[in-house]
PDB file of C-alpha atoms in Angstrom:
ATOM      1  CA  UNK S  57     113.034 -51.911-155.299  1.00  0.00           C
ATOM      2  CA  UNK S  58     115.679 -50.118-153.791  1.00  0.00           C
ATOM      3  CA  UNK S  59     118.699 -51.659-151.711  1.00  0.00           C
ATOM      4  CA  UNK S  60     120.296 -50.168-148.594  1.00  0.00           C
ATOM      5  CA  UNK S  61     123.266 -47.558-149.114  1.00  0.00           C
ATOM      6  CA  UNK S  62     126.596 -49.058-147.853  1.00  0.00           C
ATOM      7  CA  UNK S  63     129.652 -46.388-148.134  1.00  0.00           C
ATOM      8  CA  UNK S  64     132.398 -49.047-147.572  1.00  0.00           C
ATOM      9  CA  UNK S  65     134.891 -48.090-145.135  1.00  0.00           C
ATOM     10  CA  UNK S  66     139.283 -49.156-144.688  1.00  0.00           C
ATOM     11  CA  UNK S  67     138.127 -50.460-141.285  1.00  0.00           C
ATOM     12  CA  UNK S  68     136.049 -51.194-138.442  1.00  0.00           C
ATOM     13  CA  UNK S  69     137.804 -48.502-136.799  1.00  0.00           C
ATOM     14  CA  UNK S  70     136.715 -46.073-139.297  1.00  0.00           C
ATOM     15  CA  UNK S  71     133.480 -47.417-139.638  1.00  0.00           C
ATOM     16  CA  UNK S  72     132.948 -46.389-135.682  1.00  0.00           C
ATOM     17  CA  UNK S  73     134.431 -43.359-136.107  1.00  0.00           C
ATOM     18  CA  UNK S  74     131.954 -42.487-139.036  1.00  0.00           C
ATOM     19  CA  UNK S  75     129.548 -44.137-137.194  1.00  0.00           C
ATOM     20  CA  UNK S  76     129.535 -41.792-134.271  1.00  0.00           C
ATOM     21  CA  UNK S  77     130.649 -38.536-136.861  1.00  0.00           C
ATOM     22  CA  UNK S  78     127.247 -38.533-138.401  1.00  0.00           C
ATOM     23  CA  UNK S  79     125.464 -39.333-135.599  1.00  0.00           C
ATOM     24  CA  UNK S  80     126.648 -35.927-134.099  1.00  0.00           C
ATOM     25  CA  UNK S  81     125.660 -34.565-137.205  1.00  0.00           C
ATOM     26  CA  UNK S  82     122.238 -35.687-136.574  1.00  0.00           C
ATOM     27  CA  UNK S  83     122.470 -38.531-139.505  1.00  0.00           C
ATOM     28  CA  UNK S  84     121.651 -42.295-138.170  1.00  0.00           C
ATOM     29  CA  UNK S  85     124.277 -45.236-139.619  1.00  0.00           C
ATOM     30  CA  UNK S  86     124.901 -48.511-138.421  1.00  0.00           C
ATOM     31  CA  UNK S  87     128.237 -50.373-139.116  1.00  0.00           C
ATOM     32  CA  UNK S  88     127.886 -53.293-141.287  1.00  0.00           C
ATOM     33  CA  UNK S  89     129.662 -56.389-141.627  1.00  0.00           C
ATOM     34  CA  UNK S  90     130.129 -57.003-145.670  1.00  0.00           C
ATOM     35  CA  UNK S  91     131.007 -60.290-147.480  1.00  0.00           C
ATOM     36  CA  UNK S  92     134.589 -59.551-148.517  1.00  0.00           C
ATOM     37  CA  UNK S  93     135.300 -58.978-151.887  1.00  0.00           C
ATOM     38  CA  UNK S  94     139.105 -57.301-153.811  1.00  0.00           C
ATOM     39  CA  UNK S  95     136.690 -54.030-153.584  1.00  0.00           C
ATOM     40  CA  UNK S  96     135.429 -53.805-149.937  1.00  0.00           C
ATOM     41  CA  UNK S  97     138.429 -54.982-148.402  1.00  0.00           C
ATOM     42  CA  UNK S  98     138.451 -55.543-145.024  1.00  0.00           C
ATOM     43  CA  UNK S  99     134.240 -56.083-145.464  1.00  0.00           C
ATOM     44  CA  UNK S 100     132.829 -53.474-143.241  1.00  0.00           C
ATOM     45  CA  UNK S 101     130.775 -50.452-144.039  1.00  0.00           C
ATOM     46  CA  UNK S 102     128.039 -47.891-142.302  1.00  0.00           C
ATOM     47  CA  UNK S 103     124.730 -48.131-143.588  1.00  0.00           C
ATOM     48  CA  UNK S 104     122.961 -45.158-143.891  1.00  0.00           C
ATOM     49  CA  UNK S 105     118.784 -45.230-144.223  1.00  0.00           C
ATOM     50  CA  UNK S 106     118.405 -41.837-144.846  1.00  0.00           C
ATOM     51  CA  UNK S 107     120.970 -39.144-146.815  1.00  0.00           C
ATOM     52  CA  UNK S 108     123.874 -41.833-147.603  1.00  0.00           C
ATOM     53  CA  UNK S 109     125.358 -38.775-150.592  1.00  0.00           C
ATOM     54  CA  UNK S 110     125.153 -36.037-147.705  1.00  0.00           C
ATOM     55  CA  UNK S 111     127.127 -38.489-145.137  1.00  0.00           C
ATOM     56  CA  UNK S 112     129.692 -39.471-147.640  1.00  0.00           C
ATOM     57  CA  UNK S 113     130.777 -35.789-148.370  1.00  0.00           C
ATOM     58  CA  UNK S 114     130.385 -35.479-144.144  1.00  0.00           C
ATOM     59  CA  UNK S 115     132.922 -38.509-143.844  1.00  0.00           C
ATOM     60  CA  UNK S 116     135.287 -37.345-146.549  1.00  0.00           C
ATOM     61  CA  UNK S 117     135.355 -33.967-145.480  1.00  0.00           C
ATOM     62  CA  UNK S 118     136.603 -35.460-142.091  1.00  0.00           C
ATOM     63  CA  UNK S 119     139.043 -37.901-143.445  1.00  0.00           C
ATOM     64  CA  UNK S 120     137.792 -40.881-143.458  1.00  0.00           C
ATOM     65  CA  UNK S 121     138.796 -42.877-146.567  1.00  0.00           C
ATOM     66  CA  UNK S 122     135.499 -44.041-148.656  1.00  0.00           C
ATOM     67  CA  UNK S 123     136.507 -47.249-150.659  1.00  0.00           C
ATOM     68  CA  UNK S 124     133.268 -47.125-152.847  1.00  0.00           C
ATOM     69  CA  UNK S 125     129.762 -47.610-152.068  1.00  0.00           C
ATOM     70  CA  UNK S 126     127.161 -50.199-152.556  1.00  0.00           C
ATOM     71  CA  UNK S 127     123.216 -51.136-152.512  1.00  0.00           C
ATOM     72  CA  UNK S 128     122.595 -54.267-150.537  1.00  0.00           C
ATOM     73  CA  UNK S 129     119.508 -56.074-150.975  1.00  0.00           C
ATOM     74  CA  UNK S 130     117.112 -55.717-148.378  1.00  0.00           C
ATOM     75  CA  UNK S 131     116.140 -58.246-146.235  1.00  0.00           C
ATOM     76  CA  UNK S 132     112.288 -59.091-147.387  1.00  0.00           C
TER      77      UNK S 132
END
């Protein structure tokens, strides 16, 4: 079973900004709050159902920093 895609983000700030980004784009994501860890930082991150490889080139083409991404397990 697959998790959810999480590209982890610097910020909540960035997260939003991503956020909305791809949602011009026509790509849904919803900011995440993430346990924090050394890699995730501050712990926040944009989930994204559907395409998660086409919105991380989308968000680094636009400069927001990507710290890594991860698969979260879904909620049964």
């Amino acid at each position: 079973m697959m998790g959810k895609p999480v590209i982890l983000l610097s910020s909540v700030t960035y997260a939003m900004k991503g956020r909305d980004l791809l949602s011009r784009q026509g790509i849904p994501a919803y900011v995440e709050r993430i346990p924090p860890s050394n890699s995730s930082g501050c712990g926040y991150g944009l989930y994204v159902p559907h395409g998660a490889d086409q919105a991380q080139r989308i968000l680094s083409e636009n400069g927001i920093k990507i710290l890594g991404r991860l698969e979260q397990e879904a909620a049964p």
